[in-house]
Coordinates of C-alpha atoms in Angstrom, one line a residue:
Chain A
X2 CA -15.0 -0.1 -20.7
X3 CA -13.2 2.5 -18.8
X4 CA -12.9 6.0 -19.2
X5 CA -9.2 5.6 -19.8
X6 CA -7.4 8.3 -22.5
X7 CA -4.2 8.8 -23.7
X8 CA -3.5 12.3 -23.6
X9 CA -0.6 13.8 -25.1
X10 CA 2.1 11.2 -23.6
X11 CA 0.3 10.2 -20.8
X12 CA -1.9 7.0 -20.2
X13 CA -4.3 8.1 -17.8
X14 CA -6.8 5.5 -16.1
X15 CA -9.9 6.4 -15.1
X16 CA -13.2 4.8 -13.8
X17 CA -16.5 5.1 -12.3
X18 CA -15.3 2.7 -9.8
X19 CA -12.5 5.1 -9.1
X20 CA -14.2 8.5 -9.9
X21 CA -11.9 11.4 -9.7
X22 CA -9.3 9.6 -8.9
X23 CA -6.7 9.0 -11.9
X24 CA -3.3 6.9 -11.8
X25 CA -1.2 8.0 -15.1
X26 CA 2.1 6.8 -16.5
X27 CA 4.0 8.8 -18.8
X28 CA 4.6 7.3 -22.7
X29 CA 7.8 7.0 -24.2
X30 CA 6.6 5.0 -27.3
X31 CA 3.3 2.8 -27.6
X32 CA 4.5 -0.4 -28.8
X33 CA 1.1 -2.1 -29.6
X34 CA -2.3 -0.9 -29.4
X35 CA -5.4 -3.0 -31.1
X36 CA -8.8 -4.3 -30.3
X37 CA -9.1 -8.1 -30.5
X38 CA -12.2 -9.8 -30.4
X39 CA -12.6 -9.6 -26.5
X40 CA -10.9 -6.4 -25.6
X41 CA -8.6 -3.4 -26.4
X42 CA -5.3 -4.3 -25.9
X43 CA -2.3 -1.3 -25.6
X44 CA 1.3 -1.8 -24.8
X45 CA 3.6 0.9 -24.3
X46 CA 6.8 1.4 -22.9
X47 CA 7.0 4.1 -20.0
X48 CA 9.0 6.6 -19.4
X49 CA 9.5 5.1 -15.7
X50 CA 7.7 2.1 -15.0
X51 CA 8.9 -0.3 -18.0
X52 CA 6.8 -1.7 -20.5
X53 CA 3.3 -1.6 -19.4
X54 CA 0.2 -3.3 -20.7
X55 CA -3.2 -2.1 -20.4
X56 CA -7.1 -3.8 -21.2
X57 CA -9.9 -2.1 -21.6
X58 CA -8.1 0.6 -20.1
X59 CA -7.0 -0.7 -17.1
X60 CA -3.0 -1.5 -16.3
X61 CA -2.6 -4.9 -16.0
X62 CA 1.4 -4.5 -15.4
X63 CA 4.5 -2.5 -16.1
X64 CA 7.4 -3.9 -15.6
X65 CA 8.8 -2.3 -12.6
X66 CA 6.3 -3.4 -10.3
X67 CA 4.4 -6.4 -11.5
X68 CA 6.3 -9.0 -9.4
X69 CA 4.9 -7.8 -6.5
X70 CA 1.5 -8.9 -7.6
X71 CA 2.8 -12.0 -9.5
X72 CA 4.5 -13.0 -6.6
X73 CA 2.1 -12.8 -3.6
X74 CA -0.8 -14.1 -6.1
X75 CA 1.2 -17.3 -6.4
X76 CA 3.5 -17.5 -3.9
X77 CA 0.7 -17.4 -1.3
X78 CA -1.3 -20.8 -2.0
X79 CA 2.1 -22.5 -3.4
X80 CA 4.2 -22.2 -0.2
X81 CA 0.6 -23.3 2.0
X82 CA 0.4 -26.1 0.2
X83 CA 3.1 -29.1 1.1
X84 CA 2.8 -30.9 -2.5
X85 CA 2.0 -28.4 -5.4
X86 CA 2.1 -30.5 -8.2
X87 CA -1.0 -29.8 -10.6
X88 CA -1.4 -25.8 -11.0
X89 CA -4.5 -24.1 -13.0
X90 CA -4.2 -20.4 -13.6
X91 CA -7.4 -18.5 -14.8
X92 CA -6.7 -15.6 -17.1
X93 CA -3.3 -14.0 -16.7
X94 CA -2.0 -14.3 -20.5
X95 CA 0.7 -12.4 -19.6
X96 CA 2.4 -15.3 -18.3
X97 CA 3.8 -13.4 -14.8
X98 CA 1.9 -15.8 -12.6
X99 CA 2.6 -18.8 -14.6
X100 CA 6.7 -17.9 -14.2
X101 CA 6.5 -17.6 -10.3
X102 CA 4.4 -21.1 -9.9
X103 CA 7.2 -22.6 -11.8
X104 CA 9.7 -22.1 -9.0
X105 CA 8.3 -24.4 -7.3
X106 CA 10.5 -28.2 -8.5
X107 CA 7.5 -30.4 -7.2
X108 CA 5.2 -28.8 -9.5
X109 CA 5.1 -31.0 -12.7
X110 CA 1.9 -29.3 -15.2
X111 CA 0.7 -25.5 -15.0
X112 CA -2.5 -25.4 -17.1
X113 CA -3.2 -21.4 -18.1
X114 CA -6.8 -20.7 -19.5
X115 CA -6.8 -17.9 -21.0
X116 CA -9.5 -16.4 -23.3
X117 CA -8.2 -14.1 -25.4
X118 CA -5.3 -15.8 -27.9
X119 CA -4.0 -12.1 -29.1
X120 CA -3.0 -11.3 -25.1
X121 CA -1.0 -14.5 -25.4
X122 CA 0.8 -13.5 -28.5
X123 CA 1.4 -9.5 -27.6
X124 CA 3.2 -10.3 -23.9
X125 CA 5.1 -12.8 -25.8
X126 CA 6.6 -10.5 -28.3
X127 CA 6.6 -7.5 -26.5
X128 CA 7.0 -8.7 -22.5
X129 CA 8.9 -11.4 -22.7
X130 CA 10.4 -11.6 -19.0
X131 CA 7.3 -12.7 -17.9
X132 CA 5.7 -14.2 -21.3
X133 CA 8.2 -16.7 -22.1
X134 CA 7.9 -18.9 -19.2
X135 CA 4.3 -20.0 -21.0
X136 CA 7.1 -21.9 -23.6
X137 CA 8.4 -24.0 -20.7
X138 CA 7.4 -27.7 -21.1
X139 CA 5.5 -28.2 -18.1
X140 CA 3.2 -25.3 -19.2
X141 CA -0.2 -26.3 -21.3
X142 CA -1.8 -22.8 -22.6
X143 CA -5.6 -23.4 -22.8
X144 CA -7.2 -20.9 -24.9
X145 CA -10.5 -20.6 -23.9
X146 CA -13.0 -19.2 -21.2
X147 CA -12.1 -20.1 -17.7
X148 CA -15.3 -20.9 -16.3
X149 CA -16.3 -23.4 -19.2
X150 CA -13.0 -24.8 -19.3
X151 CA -13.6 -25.3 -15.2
X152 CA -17.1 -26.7 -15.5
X153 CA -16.0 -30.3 -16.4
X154 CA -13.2 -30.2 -14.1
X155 CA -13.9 -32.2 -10.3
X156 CA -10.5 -33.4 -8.1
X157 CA -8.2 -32.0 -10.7
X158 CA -5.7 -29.2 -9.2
X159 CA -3.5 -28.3 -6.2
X160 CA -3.5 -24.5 -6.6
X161 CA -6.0 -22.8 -8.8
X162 CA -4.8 -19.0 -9.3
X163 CA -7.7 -16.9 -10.4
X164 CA -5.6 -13.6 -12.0
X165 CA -8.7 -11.8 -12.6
X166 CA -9.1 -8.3 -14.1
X167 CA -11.8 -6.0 -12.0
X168 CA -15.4 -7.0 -11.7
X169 CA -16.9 -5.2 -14.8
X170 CA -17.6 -6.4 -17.9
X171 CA -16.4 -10.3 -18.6
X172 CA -14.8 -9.8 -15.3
X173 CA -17.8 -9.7 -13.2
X174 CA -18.7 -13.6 -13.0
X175 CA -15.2 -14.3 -11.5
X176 CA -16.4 -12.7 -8.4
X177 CA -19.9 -14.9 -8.3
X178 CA -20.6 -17.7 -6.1
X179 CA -21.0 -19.8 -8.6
X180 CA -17.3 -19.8 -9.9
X181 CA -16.1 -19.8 -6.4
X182 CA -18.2 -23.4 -5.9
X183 CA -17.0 -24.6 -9.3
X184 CA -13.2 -23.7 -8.1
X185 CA -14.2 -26.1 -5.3
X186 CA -15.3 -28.8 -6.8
X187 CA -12.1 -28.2 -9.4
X188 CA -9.6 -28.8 -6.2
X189 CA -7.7 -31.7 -5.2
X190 CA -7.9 -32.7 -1.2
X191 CA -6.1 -30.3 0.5
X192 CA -6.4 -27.7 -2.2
X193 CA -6.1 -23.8 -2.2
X194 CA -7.4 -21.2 -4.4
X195 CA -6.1 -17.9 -4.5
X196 CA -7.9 -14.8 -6.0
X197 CA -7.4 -11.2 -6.9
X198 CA -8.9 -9.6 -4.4
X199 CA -9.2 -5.6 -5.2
X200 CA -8.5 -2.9 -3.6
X201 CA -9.8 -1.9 0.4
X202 CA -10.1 1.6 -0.1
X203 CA -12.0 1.4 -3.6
X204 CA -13.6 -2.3 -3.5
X205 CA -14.6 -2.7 0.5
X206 CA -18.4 -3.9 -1.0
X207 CA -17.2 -6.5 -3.5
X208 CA -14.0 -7.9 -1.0
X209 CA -17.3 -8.6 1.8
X210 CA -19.1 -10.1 -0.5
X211 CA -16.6 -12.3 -2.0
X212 CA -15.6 -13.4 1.6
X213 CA -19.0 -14.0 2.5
X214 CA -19.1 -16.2 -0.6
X215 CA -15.8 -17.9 0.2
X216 CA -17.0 -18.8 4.0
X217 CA -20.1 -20.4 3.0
X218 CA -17.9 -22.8 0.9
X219 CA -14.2 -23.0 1.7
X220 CA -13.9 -24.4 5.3
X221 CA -10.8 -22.0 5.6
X222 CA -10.5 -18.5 4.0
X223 CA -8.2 -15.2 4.7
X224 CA -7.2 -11.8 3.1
X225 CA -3.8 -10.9 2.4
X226 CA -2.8 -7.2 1.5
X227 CA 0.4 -6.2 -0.7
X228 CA 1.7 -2.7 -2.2
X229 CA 2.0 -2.2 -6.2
X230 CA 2.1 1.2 -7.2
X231 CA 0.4 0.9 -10.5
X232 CA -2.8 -0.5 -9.2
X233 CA -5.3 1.9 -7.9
X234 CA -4.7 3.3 -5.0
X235 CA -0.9 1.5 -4.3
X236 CA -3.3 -1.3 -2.4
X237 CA -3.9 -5.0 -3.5
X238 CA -5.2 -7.8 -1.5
X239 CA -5.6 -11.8 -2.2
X240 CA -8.4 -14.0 -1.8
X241 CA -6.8 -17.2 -0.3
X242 CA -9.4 -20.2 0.3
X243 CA -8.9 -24.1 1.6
X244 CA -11.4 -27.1 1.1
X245 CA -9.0 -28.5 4.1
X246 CA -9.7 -27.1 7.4
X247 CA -6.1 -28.1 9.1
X248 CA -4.2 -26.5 6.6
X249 CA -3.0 -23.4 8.0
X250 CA -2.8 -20.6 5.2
X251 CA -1.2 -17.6 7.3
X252 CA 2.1 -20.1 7.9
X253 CA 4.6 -20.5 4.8
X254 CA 5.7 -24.2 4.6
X255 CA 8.9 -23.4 3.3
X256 CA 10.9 -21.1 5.5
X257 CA 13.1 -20.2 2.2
X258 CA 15.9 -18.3 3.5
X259 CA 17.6 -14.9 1.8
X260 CA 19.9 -17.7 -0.5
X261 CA 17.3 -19.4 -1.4
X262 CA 15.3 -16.7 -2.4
X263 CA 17.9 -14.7 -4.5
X264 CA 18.1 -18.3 -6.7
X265 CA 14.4 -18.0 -6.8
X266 CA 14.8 -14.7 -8.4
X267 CA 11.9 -13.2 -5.7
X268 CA 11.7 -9.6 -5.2
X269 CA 8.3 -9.2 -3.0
X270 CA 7.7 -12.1 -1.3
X271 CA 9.5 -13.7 1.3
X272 CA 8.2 -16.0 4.2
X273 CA 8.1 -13.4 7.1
X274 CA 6.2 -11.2 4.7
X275 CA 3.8 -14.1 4.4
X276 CA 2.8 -14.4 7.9
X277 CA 2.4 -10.6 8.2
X278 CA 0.4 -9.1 5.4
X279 CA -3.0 -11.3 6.5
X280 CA -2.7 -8.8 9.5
X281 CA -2.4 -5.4 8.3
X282 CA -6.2 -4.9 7.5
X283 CA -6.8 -0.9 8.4
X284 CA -9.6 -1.0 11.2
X285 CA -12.1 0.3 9.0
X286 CA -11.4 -2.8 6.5
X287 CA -11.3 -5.3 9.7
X288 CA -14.6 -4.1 11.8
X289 CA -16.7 -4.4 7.9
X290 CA -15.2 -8.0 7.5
X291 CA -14.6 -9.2 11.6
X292 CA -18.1 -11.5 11.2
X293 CA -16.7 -13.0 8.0
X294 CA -12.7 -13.1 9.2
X295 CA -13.2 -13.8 12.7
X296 CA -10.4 -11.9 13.5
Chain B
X89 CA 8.8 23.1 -6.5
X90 CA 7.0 20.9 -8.7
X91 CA 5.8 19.6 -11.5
X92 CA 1.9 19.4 -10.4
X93 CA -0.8 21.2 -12.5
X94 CA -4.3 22.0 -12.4
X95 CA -5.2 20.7 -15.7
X96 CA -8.6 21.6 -16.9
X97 CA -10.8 20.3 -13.5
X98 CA -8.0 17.7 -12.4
X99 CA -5.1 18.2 -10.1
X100 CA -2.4 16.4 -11.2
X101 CA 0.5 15.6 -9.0
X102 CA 3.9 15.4 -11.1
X103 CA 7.3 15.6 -9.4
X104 CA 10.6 14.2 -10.4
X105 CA 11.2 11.9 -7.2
X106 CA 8.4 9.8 -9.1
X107 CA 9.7 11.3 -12.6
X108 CA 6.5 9.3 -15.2
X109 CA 4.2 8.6 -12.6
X110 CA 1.2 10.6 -11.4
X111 CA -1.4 10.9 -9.5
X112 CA -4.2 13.0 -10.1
X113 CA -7.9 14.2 -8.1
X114 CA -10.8 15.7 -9.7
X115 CA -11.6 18.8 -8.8
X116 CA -15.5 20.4 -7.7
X117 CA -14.1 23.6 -6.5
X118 CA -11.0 25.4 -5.8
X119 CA -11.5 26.6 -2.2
X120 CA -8.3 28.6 -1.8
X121 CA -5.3 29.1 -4.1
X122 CA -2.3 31.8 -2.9
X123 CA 1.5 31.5 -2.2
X124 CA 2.4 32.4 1.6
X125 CA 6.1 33.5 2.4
X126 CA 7.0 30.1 2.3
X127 CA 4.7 27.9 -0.2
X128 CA 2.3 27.4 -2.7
X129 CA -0.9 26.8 -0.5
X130 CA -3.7 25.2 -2.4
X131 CA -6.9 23.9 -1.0
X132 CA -10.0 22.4 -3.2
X133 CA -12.7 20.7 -3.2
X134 CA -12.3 17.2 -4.7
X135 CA -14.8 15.3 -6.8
X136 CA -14.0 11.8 -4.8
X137 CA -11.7 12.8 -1.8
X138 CA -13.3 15.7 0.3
X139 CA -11.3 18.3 0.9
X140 CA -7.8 18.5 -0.7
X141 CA -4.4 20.4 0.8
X142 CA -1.8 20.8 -1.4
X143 CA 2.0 22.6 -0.6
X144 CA 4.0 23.4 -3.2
X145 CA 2.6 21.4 -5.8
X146 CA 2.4 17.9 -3.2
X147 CA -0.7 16.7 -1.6
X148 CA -0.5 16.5 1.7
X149 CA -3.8 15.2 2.9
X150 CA -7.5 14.8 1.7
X151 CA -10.7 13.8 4.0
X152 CA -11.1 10.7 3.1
X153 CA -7.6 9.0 3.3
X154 CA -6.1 11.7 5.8
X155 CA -7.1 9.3 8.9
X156 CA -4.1 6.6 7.6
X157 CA -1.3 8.8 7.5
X158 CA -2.3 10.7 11.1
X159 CA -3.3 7.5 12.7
X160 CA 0.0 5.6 12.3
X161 CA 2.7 8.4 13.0
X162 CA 1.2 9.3 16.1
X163 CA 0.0 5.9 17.7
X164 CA 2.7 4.2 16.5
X165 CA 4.8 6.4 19.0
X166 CA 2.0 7.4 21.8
X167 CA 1.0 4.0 21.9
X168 CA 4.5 2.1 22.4
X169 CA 5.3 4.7 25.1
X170 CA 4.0 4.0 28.7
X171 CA 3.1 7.5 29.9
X172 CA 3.1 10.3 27.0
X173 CA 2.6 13.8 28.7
X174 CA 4.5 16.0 26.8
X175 CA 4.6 15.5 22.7
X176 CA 6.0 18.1 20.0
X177 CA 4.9 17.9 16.5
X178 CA 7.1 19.5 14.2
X179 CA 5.4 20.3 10.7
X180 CA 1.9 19.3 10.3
X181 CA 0.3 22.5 10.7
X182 CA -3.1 21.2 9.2
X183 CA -3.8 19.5 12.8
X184 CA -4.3 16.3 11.6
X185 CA -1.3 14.5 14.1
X186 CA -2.4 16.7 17.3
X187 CA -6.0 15.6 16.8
X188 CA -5.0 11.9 17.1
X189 CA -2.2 12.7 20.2
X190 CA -5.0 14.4 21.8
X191 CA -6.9 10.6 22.0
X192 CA -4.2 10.1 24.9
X193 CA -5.8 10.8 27.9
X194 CA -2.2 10.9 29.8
X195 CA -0.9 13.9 27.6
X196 CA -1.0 17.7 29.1
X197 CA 0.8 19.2 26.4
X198 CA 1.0 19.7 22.9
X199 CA 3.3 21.7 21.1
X200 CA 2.7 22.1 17.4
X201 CA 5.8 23.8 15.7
X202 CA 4.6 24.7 12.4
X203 CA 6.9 27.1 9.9
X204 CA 3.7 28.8 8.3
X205 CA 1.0 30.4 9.8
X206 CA -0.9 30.3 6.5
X207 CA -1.1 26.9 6.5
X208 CA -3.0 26.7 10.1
X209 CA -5.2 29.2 8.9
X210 CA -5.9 27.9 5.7
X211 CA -7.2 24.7 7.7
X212 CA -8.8 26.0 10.6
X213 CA -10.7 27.7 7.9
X214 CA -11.3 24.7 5.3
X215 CA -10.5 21.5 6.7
X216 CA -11.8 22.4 10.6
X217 CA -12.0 18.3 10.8
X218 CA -8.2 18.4 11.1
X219 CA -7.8 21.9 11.9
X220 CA -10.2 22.4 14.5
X221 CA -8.1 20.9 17.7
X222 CA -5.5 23.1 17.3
X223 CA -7.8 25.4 19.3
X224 CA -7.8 22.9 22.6
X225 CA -6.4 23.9 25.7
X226 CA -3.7 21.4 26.0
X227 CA -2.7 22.5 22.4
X228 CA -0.1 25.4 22.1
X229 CA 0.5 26.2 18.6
X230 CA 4.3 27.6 18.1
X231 CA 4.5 29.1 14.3
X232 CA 8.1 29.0 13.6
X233 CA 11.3 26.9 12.4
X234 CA 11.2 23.1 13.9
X235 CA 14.7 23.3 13.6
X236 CA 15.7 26.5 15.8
X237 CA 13.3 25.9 18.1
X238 CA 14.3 22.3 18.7
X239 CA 18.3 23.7 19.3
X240 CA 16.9 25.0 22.6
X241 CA 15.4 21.8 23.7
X242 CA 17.1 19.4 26.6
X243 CA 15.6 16.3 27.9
X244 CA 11.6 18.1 27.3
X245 CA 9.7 15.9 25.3
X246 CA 8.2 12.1 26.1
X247 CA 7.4 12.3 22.4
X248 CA 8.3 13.6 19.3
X249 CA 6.4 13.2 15.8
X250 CA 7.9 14.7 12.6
X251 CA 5.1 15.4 10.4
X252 CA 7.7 16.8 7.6
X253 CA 7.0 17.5 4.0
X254 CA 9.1 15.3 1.6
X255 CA 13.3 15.9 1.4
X256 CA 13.1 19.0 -1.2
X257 CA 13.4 22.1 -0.6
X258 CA 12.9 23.5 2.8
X259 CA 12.1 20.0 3.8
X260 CA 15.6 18.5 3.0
X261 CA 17.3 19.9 6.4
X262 CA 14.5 17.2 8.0
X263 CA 15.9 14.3 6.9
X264 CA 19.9 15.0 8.2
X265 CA 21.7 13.6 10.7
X266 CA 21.8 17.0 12.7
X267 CA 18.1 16.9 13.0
X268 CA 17.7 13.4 14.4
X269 CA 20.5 14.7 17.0
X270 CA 18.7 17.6 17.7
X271 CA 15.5 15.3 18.3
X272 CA 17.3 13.0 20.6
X273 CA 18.6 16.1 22.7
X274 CA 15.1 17.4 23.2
X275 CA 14.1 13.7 24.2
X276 CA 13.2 12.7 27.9
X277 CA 14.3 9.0 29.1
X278 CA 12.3 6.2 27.5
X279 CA 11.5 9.2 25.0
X280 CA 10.5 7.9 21.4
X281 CA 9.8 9.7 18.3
X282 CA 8.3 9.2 14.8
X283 CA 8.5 10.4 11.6
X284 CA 7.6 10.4 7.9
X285 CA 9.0 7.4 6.2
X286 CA 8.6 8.0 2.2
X287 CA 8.0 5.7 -0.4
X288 CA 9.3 2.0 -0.5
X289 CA 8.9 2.3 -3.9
X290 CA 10.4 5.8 -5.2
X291 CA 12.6 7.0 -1.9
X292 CA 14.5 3.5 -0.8
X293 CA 17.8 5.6 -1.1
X294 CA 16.7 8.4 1.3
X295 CA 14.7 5.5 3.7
X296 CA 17.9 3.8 3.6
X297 CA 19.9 7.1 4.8
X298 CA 17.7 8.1 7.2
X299 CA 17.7 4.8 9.1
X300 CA 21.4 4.8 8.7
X301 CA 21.5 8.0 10.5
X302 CA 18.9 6.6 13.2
X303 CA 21.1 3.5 13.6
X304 CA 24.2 5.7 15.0
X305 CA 22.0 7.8 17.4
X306 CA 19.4 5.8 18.9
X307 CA 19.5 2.2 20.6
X308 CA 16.3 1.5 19.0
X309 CA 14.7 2.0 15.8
X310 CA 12.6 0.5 13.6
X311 CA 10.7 0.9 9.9
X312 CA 6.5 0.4 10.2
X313 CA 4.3 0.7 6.4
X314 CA 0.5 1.9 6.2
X315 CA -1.4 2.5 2.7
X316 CA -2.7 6.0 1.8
X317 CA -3.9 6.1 -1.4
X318 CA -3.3 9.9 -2.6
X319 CA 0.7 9.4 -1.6
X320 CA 2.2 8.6 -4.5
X321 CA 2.2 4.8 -5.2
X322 CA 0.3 4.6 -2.0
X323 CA 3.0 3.3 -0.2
X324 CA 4.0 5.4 3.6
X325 CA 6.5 4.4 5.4
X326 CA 7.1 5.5 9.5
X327 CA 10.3 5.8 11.1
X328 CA 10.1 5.3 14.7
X329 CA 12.9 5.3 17.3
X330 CA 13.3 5.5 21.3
X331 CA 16.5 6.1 23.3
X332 CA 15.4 3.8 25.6
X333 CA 16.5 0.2 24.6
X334 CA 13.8 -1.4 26.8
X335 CA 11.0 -0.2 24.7
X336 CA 9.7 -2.6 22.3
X337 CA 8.5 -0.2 19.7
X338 CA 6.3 -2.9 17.6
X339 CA 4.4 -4.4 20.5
X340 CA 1.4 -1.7 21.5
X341 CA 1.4 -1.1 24.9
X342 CA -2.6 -0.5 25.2
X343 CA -4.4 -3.3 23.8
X344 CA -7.0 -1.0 22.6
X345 CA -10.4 -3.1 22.2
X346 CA -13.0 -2.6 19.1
X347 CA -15.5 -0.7 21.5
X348 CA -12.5 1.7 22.5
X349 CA -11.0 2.2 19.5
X350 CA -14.5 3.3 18.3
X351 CA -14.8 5.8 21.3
X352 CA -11.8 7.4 19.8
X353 CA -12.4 7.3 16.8
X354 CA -9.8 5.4 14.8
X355 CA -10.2 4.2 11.1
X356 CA -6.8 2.8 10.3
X357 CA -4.9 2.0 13.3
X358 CA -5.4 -1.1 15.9
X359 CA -3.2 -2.6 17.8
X360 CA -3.1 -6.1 15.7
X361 CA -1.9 -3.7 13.2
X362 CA 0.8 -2.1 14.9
X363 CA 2.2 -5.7 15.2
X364 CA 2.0 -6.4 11.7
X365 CA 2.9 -3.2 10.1
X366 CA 6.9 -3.8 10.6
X367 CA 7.1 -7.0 8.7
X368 CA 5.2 -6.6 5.6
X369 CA 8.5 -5.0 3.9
X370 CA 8.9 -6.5 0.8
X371 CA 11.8 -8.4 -0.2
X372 CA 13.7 -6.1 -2.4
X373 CA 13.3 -3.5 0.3
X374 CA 13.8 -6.1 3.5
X375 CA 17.3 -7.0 1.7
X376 CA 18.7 -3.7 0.9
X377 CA 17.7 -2.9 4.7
X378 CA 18.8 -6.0 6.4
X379 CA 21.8 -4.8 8.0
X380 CA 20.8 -1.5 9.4
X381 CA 17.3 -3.8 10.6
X382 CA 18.7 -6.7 10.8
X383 CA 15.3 -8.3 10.4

């Protein structure tokens, strides 16, 4: 748990593994605030940002700036892969990563696993622009945890989508090798993960040893890096990860133009953005991970 | 002036460009706290950041994160021009810019045009990691308006960085079209010059004036983005021009290697990152900018 407080009308997120540092968004009205039986969950709508939902103390999303995260999370593996047609996502209850992977007409059955039922139920009544996309008919909601729910699955997915929250707590073992092997043998030939994948200028330790765990299984691995205010520090990056070494994951397959995109509804990503953010590693980030990148 | 507080042992930051958002820094020790004839100067020590300046309620740089913003509005200018001798930077009386245009071996001259002597002082005295090249020989520190002293200038400068304080207040007269004229005037051919780009985020409508105002005066221009956490939503953006239309202003001209970008000690900029850092705009900004970038 995180040393998160709301004080006065401020939310104000704080961490040991961002100590003295503090991101805080003004309240206009909390909406929902309860423990279930896995975390403590708090919506509230902002004064600037939107409706914003927070676990354990950490924002998850506000509605201002969440596609940018939704977007690159999913938009990434889908448009590497030629024939998305079988999508898991672990965690993400709010639905936002579900709605982007459903842009995509070849893919027929989106599997979310989510553990905690109550997050399900809370973004669908209270954040429903990216909640309500988990009623779509292609979409099976798994209630459960991820890495059981993975366990018994070998050849079975395209595009796995890991939305992870931070490594503490129940969040930890998504960053272990273990998971990372069983997302392997989980893929399809030709498969692609993609991974939260923190924050460089908080997180440098856990993003190397993730990568290091990614190259000793995934014959193809890279780093993408995106901007969301919200998340600490304005930085996020994305684990991306191939069991196919000649597919090339720094090239979108579909060059969708502006058109295309508008219909889409996108708002981050877009395919020159795509082949650009695997290269904007600050030099301190790319001499720690130039063994493991190769770049 | 802002909203920003020292509440109890944080500084927070609180302004109503990002009305609802804030960020805040811990604070060990307050170092120096006094208003000069132009500003609210505050320096402290922070709990996570090293050593903090703040103007006017706005932090300007800390230690650890200072090296992003300096690193890319100066080589992002010195290194796309073939023979930098003479360079003016207006604003940035901490130091932090002229210590990186100092990595230049081919540059004689440095003038520093800073409103506040206060300010230089303050730093030489507290932050001498910035502060402390001001006192090179090839550095001549001019403590007065940027704007008057530019009026004089004809044809001097190879380049010129504005290292300005965001459009409020005294600040505002930086981001007009009389003060890109003024910098184009004081240009020599195949002259280029840089400056602070705001927020993607929180400033689109002044990015989108600004480049506007570029597009009419200079043949070239373009819109680079670097993270610094402790600007608010962590998001900087550089806006670089030349008069020259030969110059390619996103391909570096030195292809610095690891071993010499470690001799000068960089920690955010490379050249693989200059490439990159002009195509990661995201979508919503890349449209709304499409026909002054035509990207």
């Amino acid at each position: 748990m995180s040393n998160s407080k709301i004080d006065g009308n401020w939310f104000r997120e704080a961490d040991d593994e961002w100590r003295g540092y503090c991101t805080s968004l003004e309240i206009e009205e909390i909406l929902y605030h309860e423990k279930s039986d896995f975390q403590d969950i708090l919506v509230f709508k902002s004064v600037s940002f939107g409706r914003v939902l927070v676990l354990d103390g950490v924002i998850q999303c506000t509605e201002r700036d969440e596609f940018s995260y939704q977007e690159m999370i999913a938009h990434l593996p889908l448009n590497s892969h030629q024939d998305p047609k079988k999508v898991l996502v672990v965690g993400g209850g709010d639905g936002g990563v579900v709605r982007e992977v459903l842009k995509y007409p070849t893919v027929e059955e989106v599997i979310l696993c989510e553990i905690d039922q109550k997050v399900i139920d809370v973004c669908k009544k209270f954040i429903p622009s990216m909640a309500a996309c988990l009623n779509d008919p292609r979409v099976t909601v798994q209630v459960g945890d991820g890495i059981k729910y993975l366990e018994s699955k070998k050849g079975e997915f395209d595009v796995i989508i890991t939305d992870a929250p931070d490594p503490m707590g129940p969040g930890v073992v998504l960053y272990e090798k273990k998971f990372y092997e069983e997302l392997n043998q989980a893929l399809k030939p030709k498969g692609i993960i993609c991974s939260q994948g923190q924050c460089l200028w908080f997180d440098l330790d856990t993003i190397i040893k993730v990568l290091k765990q990614a190259k000793e299984i995934f014959p193809v691995y890279a780093y993408a890096s995106g901007y969301t205010p919200t998340y600490t520090g304005g930085h996020m990056g994305y684990i991306i990860c191939s069991n196919d070494k000649s597919v090339n994951l720094k090239e979108p397959i579909r060059n969708f133009t502006y058109e295309q995109l508008d219909e889409m509804k996108m708002r981050y990503y877009c395919p020159d953005l795509h082949r650009a953010c695997f290269n904007v590693l600050p030099y301190f980030a790319r001499k720690e991970l130039k063994s493991i990148l190769d770049t």
